[in-house]
Amino acid sequence: MDEVNVKINGTDNFTTDTDSFGNIVINGSIMQPHNEFVVEISGRVTTGLDIFEESDFDNIASNIFKYQTDYTKVGHFIKEYNSQLQITGDNPYNVALELMHRLYGDLSYIKGSTDVNTTAEKAMEKKCGVCQDYAHIMLSILRLRNIPARYTVGMFVGEGETHAWVEVLSNGRWYGFDPTNNLLIDDNYIKISSGRDATDCKVNKGVFKGLALQSQTVGLIVTKQQ
């Protein structure tokens, strides 16, 4: 990230930190009564770098990405689908590549068919979902095969909202796979955060005190310059 500008309700009242996965966290608050809480982030990113990210986790720490979570835990439908896969890949990268192609062909992208609480097992039962579901299903199957993989959130040129994909650890490097679009991660993607599943990569979260109804909207604009 070459340049980042942050405004919270039009002010610079915020702090930055990193979480246990190395993701940047921006913290802000408003103590006075208010009707809205607006976070605006803008910046410029230089892409065209390596197509992989060097792993800063040792072998022991990387094992955390082999464990299933509440979102990715294996059930009947995941087990059945995995048992029918005939993947010939001989390393994590090639396995992930073949799996991405299969999921893209076997699942249907249908907005509204799932929600933020849908698990990989439930989405596989329906054989449809959105990017979060594609990523959780792919994570579930990779971890079932003892391959370290993590959930990643970011931006994709042309989308008006955040996007999710999967990163796989292969030979000490993280490689990105987008099963929703059947694409390898390239210059069209801008990574924001990564973790075990969507819970670790929420774009925004917080609490408020008082009796009020609330609604939340998230939007983004990504433009590409040569």
Coordinates of N, CA and C in Angstrom, one line a residue:
M1 N 0.8 -1.2 0.0 CA 0.0 0.0 0.0 C 0.9 1.2 0.0
D2 N 0.8 2.0 -1.0 CA 1.6 3.2 -1.2 C 1.1 4.4 -0.4
E3 N -0.2 4.5 -0.3 CA -0.8 5.7 0.4 C -2.1 5.3 0.9
V4 N -2.4 5.7 2.2 CA -3.6 5.4 2.9 C -4.2 6.6 3.6
N5 N -5.4 6.9 3.4 CA -6.1 8.0 4.1 C -7.3 7.5 4.8
V6 N -7.4 7.8 6.1 CA -8.5 7.3 6.9 C -9.2 8.5 7.5
K7 N -10.6 8.5 7.5 CA -11.4 9.4 8.1 C -12.5 8.7 8.9
I8 N -12.7 9.1 10.1 CA -13.9 8.5 10.9 C -14.8 9.7 11.2
N9 N -16.0 9.7 10.6 CA -16.9 10.8 10.8 C -16.2 12.1 10.5
G10 N -15.3 12.1 9.5 CA -14.6 13.3 9.0 C -13.4 13.7 9.8
T11 N -13.0 12.9 10.8 CA -11.9 13.3 11.7 C -10.8 12.3 11.6
D12 N -9.6 12.7 12.2 CA -8.5 11.8 12.3 C -8.4 11.0 13.6
N13 N -9.5 10.9 14.3 CA -9.6 10.3 15.6 C -9.6 8.7 15.5
F14 N -8.4 8.1 15.3 CA -8.3 6.7 15.2 C -6.9 6.2 15.6
T15 N -6.8 5.0 15.8 CA -5.5 4.3 16.1 C -5.4 3.1 15.2
T16 N -4.1 2.7 15.0 CA -3.9 1.4 14.2 C -3.2 0.4 15.0
D17 N -3.4 -0.8 14.7 CA -2.8 -2.0 15.4 C -2.7 -3.1 14.4
T18 N -2.2 -4.2 14.8 CA -2.2 -5.5 14.0 C -2.8 -6.6 14.9
D19 N -3.5 -7.5 14.3 CA -4.1 -8.6 15.0 C -3.1 -9.8 15.0
S20 N -3.5 -11.0 15.5 CA -2.6 -12.1 15.6 C -2.2 -12.7 14.3
F21 N -2.9 -12.3 13.2 CA -2.6 -12.9 11.9 C -1.8 -11.8 11.1
G22 N -1.5 -10.7 11.7 CA -0.7 -9.7 11.0 C -1.5 -8.7 10.2
N23 N -2.8 -8.8 10.3 CA -3.7 -7.9 9.6 C -3.7 -6.5 10.3
I24 N -3.7 -5.4 9.5 CA -3.8 -4.1 10.1 C -5.3 -3.8 10.6
V25 N -5.4 -3.3 11.8 CA -6.7 -3.0 12.4 C -6.8 -1.5 12.7
I26 N -7.8 -0.9 12.2 CA -8.1 0.5 12.5 C -9.2 0.6 13.5
N27 N -8.9 1.3 14.6 CA -9.8 1.5 15.7 C -10.2 2.9 15.9
G28 N -11.5 3.1 16.0 CA -12.1 4.5 16.2 C -13.3 4.4 17.0
S29 N -13.7 5.6 17.6 CA -14.9 5.6 18.5 C -15.4 7.1 18.5
I30 N -16.7 7.2 18.8 CA -17.3 8.4 19.1 C -18.1 8.3 20.4
M31 N -17.7 9.2 21.3 CA -18.3 9.1 22.7 C -19.6 9.9 22.8
Q32 N -19.7 11.0 21.9 CA -20.9 11.8 22.0 C -22.0 11.1 21.2
P33 N -23.3 11.5 21.6 CA -24.4 11.0 20.9 C -24.3 11.3 19.4
H34 N -24.7 10.4 18.5 CA -24.5 10.5 17.1 C -25.5 9.7 16.3
N35 N -25.8 10.0 15.1 CA -26.7 9.3 14.3 C -26.1 8.4 13.3
E36 N -24.8 8.5 13.0 CA -24.1 7.7 12.1 C -22.6 7.6 12.4
F37 N -22.0 6.5 12.0 CA -20.6 6.2 12.3 C -20.0 5.9 10.9
V38 N -19.3 6.8 10.3 CA -18.8 6.6 8.9 C -17.3 6.5 8.9
V39 N -16.8 5.4 8.3 CA -15.4 5.2 8.2 C -15.1 5.2 6.7
E40 N -14.2 6.1 6.3 CA -13.8 6.3 4.9 C -12.3 6.0 4.8
I41 N -12.0 5.1 3.9 CA -10.6 4.7 3.7 C -10.3 4.8 2.2
S42 N -9.3 5.5 1.8 CA -8.9 5.6 0.4 C -7.4 5.4 0.3
G43 N -6.9 5.1 -0.8 CA -5.5 4.9 -0.9 C -5.1 4.4 -2.3
R44 N -3.8 4.2 -2.5 CA -3.2 3.8 -3.8 C -2.3 2.6 -3.5
V45 N -2.5 1.6 -4.4 CA -1.8 0.3 -4.2 C -1.0 0.0 -5.5
T46 N 0.2 -0.4 -5.3 CA 1.1 -0.8 -6.4 C 1.0 -2.4 -6.5
T47 N 0.5 -2.9 -7.6 CA 0.5 -4.3 -7.8 C 1.6 -4.7 -8.8
G48 N 1.5 -5.9 -9.4 CA 2.5 -6.3 -10.3 C 3.7 -6.8 -9.6
L49 N 3.6 -7.2 -8.3 CA 4.7 -7.8 -7.6 C 4.7 -9.3 -7.7
D50 N 5.2 -10.0 -6.7 CA 5.2 -11.5 -6.8 C 3.8 -12.0 -6.8
I51 N 3.6 -13.1 -7.4 CA 2.3 -13.7 -7.4 C 2.0 -14.6 -6.2
F52 N 3.0 -14.6 -5.3 CA 2.9 -15.3 -4.0 C 3.3 -14.4 -2.9
E53 N 3.0 -14.8 -1.7 CA 3.4 -14.1 -0.5 C 4.3 -15.1 0.4
E54 N 5.5 -14.7 0.7 CA 6.4 -15.5 1.6 C 5.7 -15.7 2.9
S55 N 5.7 -16.9 3.4 CA 5.1 -17.3 4.7 C 6.0 -16.8 5.8
D56 N 5.3 -16.0 6.8 CA 6.1 -15.6 7.9 C 5.7 -16.5 9.1
F57 N 5.0 -17.6 8.9 CA 4.7 -18.6 9.9 C 5.7 -19.8 9.8
D58 N 6.1 -20.3 11.0 CA 6.9 -21.5 11.0 C 6.0 -22.7 10.8
N59 N 6.6 -23.9 10.8 CA 5.8 -25.1 10.5 C 4.7 -25.3 11.6
I60 N 5.1 -25.0 12.8 CA 4.1 -25.3 13.9 C 3.0 -24.3 13.8
A61 N 3.3 -23.0 13.6 CA 2.2 -22.0 13.5 C 1.3 -22.2 12.3
S62 N 1.9 -22.7 11.2 CA 1.1 -22.9 10.0 C 0.1 -24.0 10.2
N63 N 0.3 -24.9 11.2 CA -0.7 -25.9 11.4 C -2.1 -25.4 11.8
I64 N -2.1 -24.2 12.3 CA -3.4 -23.6 12.7 C -4.4 -23.5 11.5
F65 N -3.8 -23.4 10.3 CA -4.6 -23.3 9.1 C -4.9 -24.7 8.5
K66 N -4.6 -25.8 9.2 CA -5.0 -27.1 8.9 C -6.3 -27.5 9.6
Y67 N -6.6 -26.8 10.7 CA -7.8 -27.2 11.5 C -9.1 -26.6 11.0
Q68 N -10.1 -27.4 11.1 CA -11.4 -26.9 10.6 C -12.0 -25.9 11.7
T69 N -12.8 -25.0 11.3 CA -13.5 -24.1 12.1 C -15.0 -24.4 12.1
D70 N -15.8 -23.6 12.8 CA -17.2 -23.8 12.8 C -17.8 -23.5 11.4
Y71 N -17.2 -22.7 10.6 CA -17.6 -22.4 9.3 C -17.2 -23.6 8.3
T72 N -16.1 -24.2 8.5 CA -15.6 -25.2 7.6 C -15.7 -26.6 8.0
K73 N -16.2 -26.9 9.2 CA -16.2 -28.3 9.7 C -16.9 -29.2 8.7
V74 N -16.4 -30.4 8.6 CA -16.8 -31.4 7.6 C -18.0 -32.1 8.1
G75 N -19.0 -32.2 7.2 CA -20.2 -33.0 7.4 C -20.4 -34.0 6.2
H76 N -21.6 -34.6 6.1 CA -21.9 -35.6 5.1 C -21.6 -35.1 3.7
F77 N -22.1 -33.9 3.4 CA -22.1 -33.4 2.0 C -20.6 -33.1 1.6
I78 N -19.8 -32.5 2.5 CA -18.4 -32.3 2.2 C -17.7 -33.6 2.0
K79 N -17.9 -34.5 2.9 CA -17.2 -35.8 2.8 C -17.6 -36.5 1.5
E80 N -18.8 -36.5 1.1 CA -19.3 -37.2 -0.1 C -18.6 -36.6 -1.3
Y81 N -18.7 -35.2 -1.4 CA -18.1 -34.5 -2.5 C -16.6 -34.8 -2.6
N82 N -15.9 -34.8 -1.5 CA -14.4 -35.0 -1.5 C -14.1 -36.4 -1.9
S83 N -14.9 -37.4 -1.5 CA -14.7 -38.8 -1.9 C -14.8 -39.0 -3.4
Q84 N -15.6 -38.2 -4.1 CA -15.8 -38.4 -5.5 C -14.8 -37.6 -6.3
L85 N -14.0 -36.8 -5.7 CA -13.0 -36.0 -6.4 C -11.9 -36.9 -6.9
Q86 N -11.5 -36.8 -8.1 CA -10.3 -37.5 -8.6 C -9.2 -36.4 -9.0
I87 N -8.5 -36.0 -7.9 CA -7.5 -34.9 -8.1 C -6.2 -35.6 -8.2
T88 N -5.4 -35.3 -9.2 CA -4.1 -35.9 -9.4 C -3.0 -35.0 -9.0
G89 N -3.2 -33.9 -8.4 CA -2.2 -33.0 -8.0 C -1.2 -33.6 -7.1
D90 N 0.1 -33.3 -7.3 CA 1.1 -33.9 -6.4 C 1.7 -33.0 -5.4
N91 N 1.2 -31.8 -5.3 CA 1.6 -30.9 -4.2 C 0.4 -29.9 -3.9
P92 N 0.5 -29.2 -2.8 CA -0.7 -28.4 -2.4 C -1.1 -27.4 -3.5
Y93 N -0.2 -26.8 -4.2 CA -0.5 -25.8 -5.2 C -1.4 -26.5 -6.3
N94 N -0.9 -27.7 -6.8 CA -1.7 -28.3 -7.9 C -3.0 -28.9 -7.4
V95 N -3.0 -29.4 -6.2 CA -4.3 -29.9 -5.6 C -5.3 -28.7 -5.6
A96 N -4.9 -27.5 -5.1 CA -5.7 -26.4 -5.0 C -6.2 -25.9 -6.3
L97 N -5.3 -26.0 -7.3 CA -5.7 -25.5 -8.7 C -6.8 -26.4 -9.3
E98 N -6.6 -27.7 -9.1 CA -7.6 -28.7 -9.6 C -8.9 -28.5 -8.9
L99 N -8.9 -28.3 -7.6 CA -10.1 -28.2 -6.8 C -10.8 -26.9 -7.1
M100 N -10.1 -25.8 -7.4 CA -10.7 -24.6 -7.8 C -11.5 -24.8 -9.1
H101 N -10.9 -25.4 -10.0 CA -11.6 -25.7 -11.3 C -12.9 -26.5 -11.1
R102 N -12.8 -27.5 -10.2 CA -14.0 -28.4 -10.0 C -15.1 -27.6 -9.3
L103 N -14.8 -26.8 -8.3 CA -15.8 -26.1 -7.5 C -16.5 -25.1 -8.4
Y104 N -15.7 -24.4 -9.3 CA -16.3 -23.4 -10.2 C -17.3 -24.1 -11.1
G105 N -17.0 -25.3 -11.5 CA -18.0 -26.0 -12.4 C -19.1 -26.6 -11.7
D106 N -19.0 -27.0 -10.4 CA -20.0 -27.8 -9.7 C -20.9 -26.9 -8.9
L107 N -20.5 -25.7 -8.5 CA -21.3 -24.8 -7.7 C -21.9 -23.7 -8.5
S108 N -23.0 -23.1 -8.1 CA -23.7 -22.0 -8.8 C -23.6 -20.8 -7.9
Y109 N -23.3 -19.7 -8.5 CA -23.2 -18.4 -7.7 C -24.6 -17.8 -7.8
I110 N -25.3 -17.8 -6.6 CA -26.6 -17.2 -6.5 C -26.7 -16.3 -5.3
K111 N -26.8 -15.0 -5.5 CA -26.9 -14.1 -4.4 C -28.2 -14.3 -3.6
G112 N -28.2 -14.2 -2.3 CA -29.4 -14.4 -1.5 C -29.7 -15.9 -1.2
S113 N -28.9 -16.8 -1.8 CA -29.2 -18.2 -1.5 C -28.6 -18.6 -0.1
T114 N -27.7 -17.8 0.4 CA -27.0 -18.1 1.7 C -26.9 -16.8 2.4
D115 N -26.4 -16.8 3.7 CA -26.2 -15.6 4.4 C -24.9 -15.7 5.1
V116 N -24.5 -14.7 5.9 CA -23.2 -14.6 6.5 C -23.0 -15.7 7.5
N117 N -24.0 -16.4 8.0 CA -23.9 -17.5 8.9 C -23.9 -18.9 8.3
T118 N -24.0 -19.0 7.0 CA -24.0 -20.2 6.3 C -22.7 -20.9 6.4
T119 N -22.7 -22.2 6.7 CA -21.4 -23.0 6.8 C -21.1 -23.6 5.4
A120 N -19.9 -24.1 5.3 CA -19.4 -24.8 4.1 C -20.3 -26.0 3.9
E121 N -20.7 -26.7 4.9 CA -21.5 -27.9 4.8 C -22.9 -27.6 4.2
K122 N -23.5 -26.5 4.7 CA -24.8 -26.2 4.3 C -24.8 -25.7 2.8
A123 N -23.7 -24.9 2.5 CA -23.6 -24.4 1.1 C -23.4 -25.5 0.2
M124 N -22.6 -26.5 0.6 CA -22.3 -27.7 -0.3 C -23.6 -28.5 -0.5
E125 N -24.4 -28.6 0.5 CA -25.7 -29.2 0.4 C -26.6 -28.6 -0.7
K126 N -26.6 -27.2 -0.7 CA -27.3 -26.5 -1.7 C -26.6 -26.4 -3.0
K127 N -25.3 -26.6 -3.0 CA -24.5 -26.5 -4.2 C -24.5 -25.1 -4.8
C128 N -24.7 -24.1 -3.9 CA -24.7 -22.7 -4.4 C -24.3 -21.8 -3.3
G129 N -24.1 -20.5 -3.6 CA -23.7 -19.5 -2.6 C -23.1 -18.4 -3.3
V130 N -22.3 -17.6 -2.4 CA -21.5 -16.5 -2.9 C -20.1 -16.7 -2.6
C131 N -19.2 -15.7 -2.7 CA -17.8 -15.9 -2.6 C -17.4 -16.4 -1.2
Q132 N -18.1 -16.0 -0.2 CA -17.8 -16.5 1.1 C -18.0 -18.0 1.2
D133 N -19.0 -18.5 0.6 CA -19.3 -19.9 0.6 C -18.3 -20.7 -0.2
Y134 N -18.0 -20.2 -1.4 CA -17.0 -20.9 -2.3 C -15.7 -21.0 -1.5
A135 N -15.3 -20.0 -0.8 CA -14.0 -20.0 -0.1 C -14.1 -21.0 1.1
H136 N -15.2 -21.0 1.8 CA -15.3 -21.9 3.0 C -15.3 -23.4 2.5
I137 N -16.0 -23.6 1.4 CA -16.0 -25.0 0.9 C -14.6 -25.5 0.5
M138 N -13.9 -24.6 -0.2 CA -12.6 -24.9 -0.7 C -11.6 -25.1 0.5
L139 N -11.8 -24.3 1.5 CA -10.9 -24.4 2.8 C -11.2 -25.8 3.4
S140 N -12.5 -26.1 3.5 CA -12.9 -27.3 4.2 C -12.3 -28.6 3.5
I141 N -12.3 -28.6 2.2 CA -11.8 -29.8 1.5 C -10.3 -29.8 1.5
L142 N -9.6 -28.7 1.4 CA -8.2 -28.6 1.5 C -7.7 -29.1 2.9
R143 N -8.3 -28.6 3.9 CA -7.9 -29.0 5.3 C -8.2 -30.4 5.5
L144 N -9.3 -31.0 4.9 CA -9.6 -32.4 5.0 C -8.5 -33.2 4.4
R145 N -7.8 -32.6 3.5 CA -6.6 -33.3 2.8 C -5.3 -32.8 3.5
N146 N -5.4 -32.2 4.7 CA -4.2 -31.9 5.5 C -3.4 -30.8 4.8
I147 N -4.0 -29.9 4.0 CA -3.3 -28.8 3.4 C -3.6 -27.5 4.1
P148 N -2.6 -26.8 4.5 CA -2.8 -25.5 5.2 C -3.4 -24.5 4.2
A149 N -4.5 -23.9 4.6 CA -5.2 -22.9 3.7 C -5.9 -21.9 4.6
R150 N -5.9 -20.6 4.1 CA -6.6 -19.6 4.8 C -7.5 -18.8 4.0
Y151 N -8.5 -18.2 4.7 CA -9.5 -17.3 4.1 C -9.0 -15.9 3.9
T152 N -9.2 -15.3 2.8 CA -8.7 -14.0 2.5 C -9.8 -13.1 2.0
V153 N -9.8 -11.9 2.4 CA -10.7 -10.9 2.0 C -10.0 -9.7 1.3
G154 N -10.6 -9.2 0.3 CA -9.9 -8.1 -0.4 C -10.9 -7.4 -1.4
M155 N -10.3 -6.8 -2.4 CA -11.0 -6.1 -3.4 C -10.7 -6.7 -4.8
F156 N -11.6 -6.6 -5.6 CA -11.5 -7.2 -7.0 C -11.9 -6.1 -8.0
V157 N -11.1 -5.8 -8.9 CA -11.4 -4.8 -9.9 C -12.8 -5.1 -10.6
G158 N -13.7 -4.2 -10.5 CA -15.0 -4.4 -11.2 C -16.1 -4.7 -10.2
E159 N -15.8 -5.1 -8.9 CA -16.8 -5.4 -8.0 C -17.1 -4.2 -7.1
G160 N -18.4 -4.1 -6.7 CA -18.8 -3.0 -5.8 C -18.8 -3.3 -4.4
E161 N -18.2 -4.4 -4.0 CA -18.2 -4.8 -2.6 C -17.0 -5.7 -2.4
T162 N -16.7 -6.0 -1.2 CA -15.5 -6.8 -0.9 C -15.7 -8.3 -1.5
H163 N -14.5 -8.9 -1.6 CA -14.5 -10.3 -2.2 C -13.7 -11.2 -1.3
A164 N -14.0 -12.5 -1.4 CA -13.3 -13.5 -0.6 C -12.7 -14.6 -1.5
W165 N -11.5 -15.0 -1.2 CA -10.8 -16.1 -1.9 C -10.0 -16.9 -0.9
V166 N -9.2 -17.8 -1.4 CA -8.4 -18.8 -0.6 C -6.9 -18.6 -0.9
E167 N -6.1 -18.7 0.1 CA -4.7 -18.8 -0.1 C -4.2 -20.2 0.5
V168 N -3.3 -20.8 -0.3 CA -2.8 -22.1 0.1 C -1.3 -22.0 0.3
L169 N -0.8 -22.7 1.4 CA 0.6 -22.7 1.7 C 1.3 -23.9 0.9
S170 N 2.2 -23.5 0.0 CA 2.9 -24.5 -0.8 C 4.4 -24.1 -0.8
N171 N 5.3 -25.0 -0.3 CA 6.7 -24.7 -0.3 C 7.1 -23.4 0.3
G172 N 6.5 -23.1 1.4 CA 6.8 -21.9 2.1 C 6.2 -20.6 1.6
R173 N 5.3 -20.7 0.6 CA 4.7 -19.5 0.0 C 3.2 -19.6 0.0
W174 N 2.5 -18.5 0.1 CA 1.0 -18.5 0.0 C 0.6 -18.1 -1.4
Y175 N -0.2 -18.9 -2.0 CA -0.7 -18.7 -3.3 C -2.2 -18.5 -3.3
G176 N -2.7 -17.5 -4.0 CA -4.1 -17.2 -4.0 C -4.9 -17.9 -5.1
F177 N -6.1 -18.4 -4.7 CA -7.0 -19.0 -5.7 C -8.4 -18.5 -5.5
D178 N -9.1 -18.1 -6.5 CA -10.4 -17.5 -6.4 C -11.4 -18.5 -7.1
P179 N -12.0 -19.4 -6.2 CA -12.9 -20.4 -6.8 C -14.2 -19.8 -7.4
T180 N -14.6 -18.6 -6.9 CA -15.8 -18.0 -7.4 C -15.7 -17.7 -8.9
N181 N -14.5 -17.2 -9.3 CA -14.3 -16.8 -10.7 C -13.4 -17.7 -11.4
N182 N -12.9 -18.8 -10.8 CA -12.0 -19.7 -11.4 C -10.7 -19.0 -11.9
L183 N -10.1 -18.2 -11.0 CA -9.0 -17.4 -11.4 C -7.9 -17.5 -10.3
L184 N -6.6 -17.4 -10.8 CA -5.5 -17.3 -9.9 C -5.4 -15.8 -9.5
I185 N -5.0 -15.5 -8.3 CA -4.9 -14.1 -7.9 C -3.8 -13.4 -8.6
D186 N -4.2 -12.2 -9.2 CA -3.2 -11.5 -10.0 C -3.3 -10.0 -9.7
D187 N -3.0 -9.1 -10.6 CA -3.0 -7.7 -10.4 C -4.4 -7.1 -10.2
N188 N -5.4 -7.8 -10.5 CA -6.8 -7.3 -10.3 C -7.3 -7.5 -8.9
Y189 N -6.5 -8.0 -8.0 CA -6.9 -8.3 -6.6 C -6.1 -7.4 -5.7
I190 N -6.7 -6.9 -4.7 CA -6.0 -6.2 -3.6 C -6.4 -6.8 -2.3
K191 N -5.5 -7.4 -1.6 CA -5.7 -8.1 -0.3 C -5.9 -7.1 0.8
I192 N -6.9 -7.4 1.7 CA -7.1 -6.6 2.9 C -6.6 -7.4 4.1
S193 N -7.1 -8.7 4.3 CA -6.8 -9.4 5.5 C -6.9 -10.9 5.2
S194 N -6.4 -11.8 6.1 CA -6.5 -13.2 6.0 C -6.6 -13.8 7.4
G195 N -7.2 -15.0 7.4 CA -7.4 -15.7 8.7 C -7.9 -17.1 8.5
R196 N -8.5 -17.7 9.6 CA -8.9 -19.1 9.5 C -10.2 -19.2 8.7
D197 N -11.1 -18.2 8.9 CA -12.4 -18.2 8.1 C -12.9 -16.7 8.1
A198 N -14.1 -16.5 7.7 CA -14.7 -15.2 7.6 C -14.7 -14.4 8.9
T199 N -14.8 -15.2 10.0 CA -14.9 -14.5 11.3 C -13.6 -13.7 11.6
D200 N -12.5 -14.2 11.1 CA -11.2 -13.5 11.4 C -11.0 -12.3 10.4
C201 N -11.9 -12.2 9.4 CA -11.6 -11.2 8.4 C -12.8 -10.2 8.1
K202 N -13.5 -9.9 9.2 CA -14.6 -9.0 9.1 C -14.1 -7.6 8.7
V203 N -14.8 -7.0 7.7 CA -14.3 -5.7 7.3 C -14.5 -4.7 8.3
N204 N -15.6 -4.8 9.1 CA -15.8 -3.9 10.2 C -16.7 -4.5 11.2
K205 N -16.5 -4.2 12.5 CA -17.3 -4.7 13.6 C -17.1 -3.7 14.7
G206 N -18.1 -3.7 15.6 CA -18.1 -2.8 16.8 C -19.3 -2.9 17.6
V207 N -19.5 -2.1 18.6 CA -20.6 -2.1 19.5 C -21.0 -0.6 19.7
F208 N -22.3 -0.4 20.1 CA -22.7 0.9 20.5 C -23.6 0.7 21.7
K209 N -23.8 1.8 22.5 CA -24.6 1.9 23.7 C -25.8 2.8 23.4
G210 N -27.0 2.3 23.8 CA -28.2 3.0 23.6 C -29.3 2.2 22.9
L211 N -30.5 2.8 23.0 CA -31.6 2.1 22.4 C -31.9 2.7 21.0
A212 N -31.5 1.9 19.9 CA -31.7 2.5 18.6 C -31.7 1.3 17.6
L213 N -32.3 1.5 16.5 CA -32.2 0.6 15.4 C -31.0 0.9 14.6
Q214 N -30.4 -0.1 14.0 CA -29.2 0.2 13.2 C -29.2 -0.6 11.9
S215 N -28.5 0.0 10.9 CA -28.3 -0.7 9.6 C -26.8 -0.4 9.2
Q216 N -26.3 -1.3 8.4 CA -24.9 -1.2 7.9 C -24.8 -1.3 6.5
T217 N -24.0 -0.5 5.8 CA -23.7 -0.6 4.4 C -22.2 -0.6 4.2
V218 N -21.7 -1.3 3.3 CA -20.3 -1.3 2.9 C -20.2 -1.2 1.4
G219 N -19.4 -0.3 0.9 CA -19.2 -0.1 -0.5 C -17.8 0.2 -0.9
L220 N -17.4 0.0 -2.1 CA -16.1 0.3 -2.5 C -16.0 0.6 -4.0
I221 N -15.0 1.4 -4.3 CA -14.7 1.7 -5.8 C -13.2 1.3 -6.0
V222 N -13.0 0.5 -7.0 CA -11.6 0.2 -7.4 C -11.4 0.5 -8.8
T223 N -10.4 1.4 -9.1 CA -10.1 1.7 -10.4 C -8.6 1.3 -10.7
K224 N -8.4 1.0 -11.9 CA -7.1 0.5 -12.3 C -6.4 1.4 -13.3
Q225 N -5.2 1.8 -12.9 CA -4.4 2.7 -13.8 C -3.1 2.0 -14.3
Q226 N -2.8 2.2 -15.5 CA -1.6 1.6 -16.1 C -0.3 2.3 -15.7

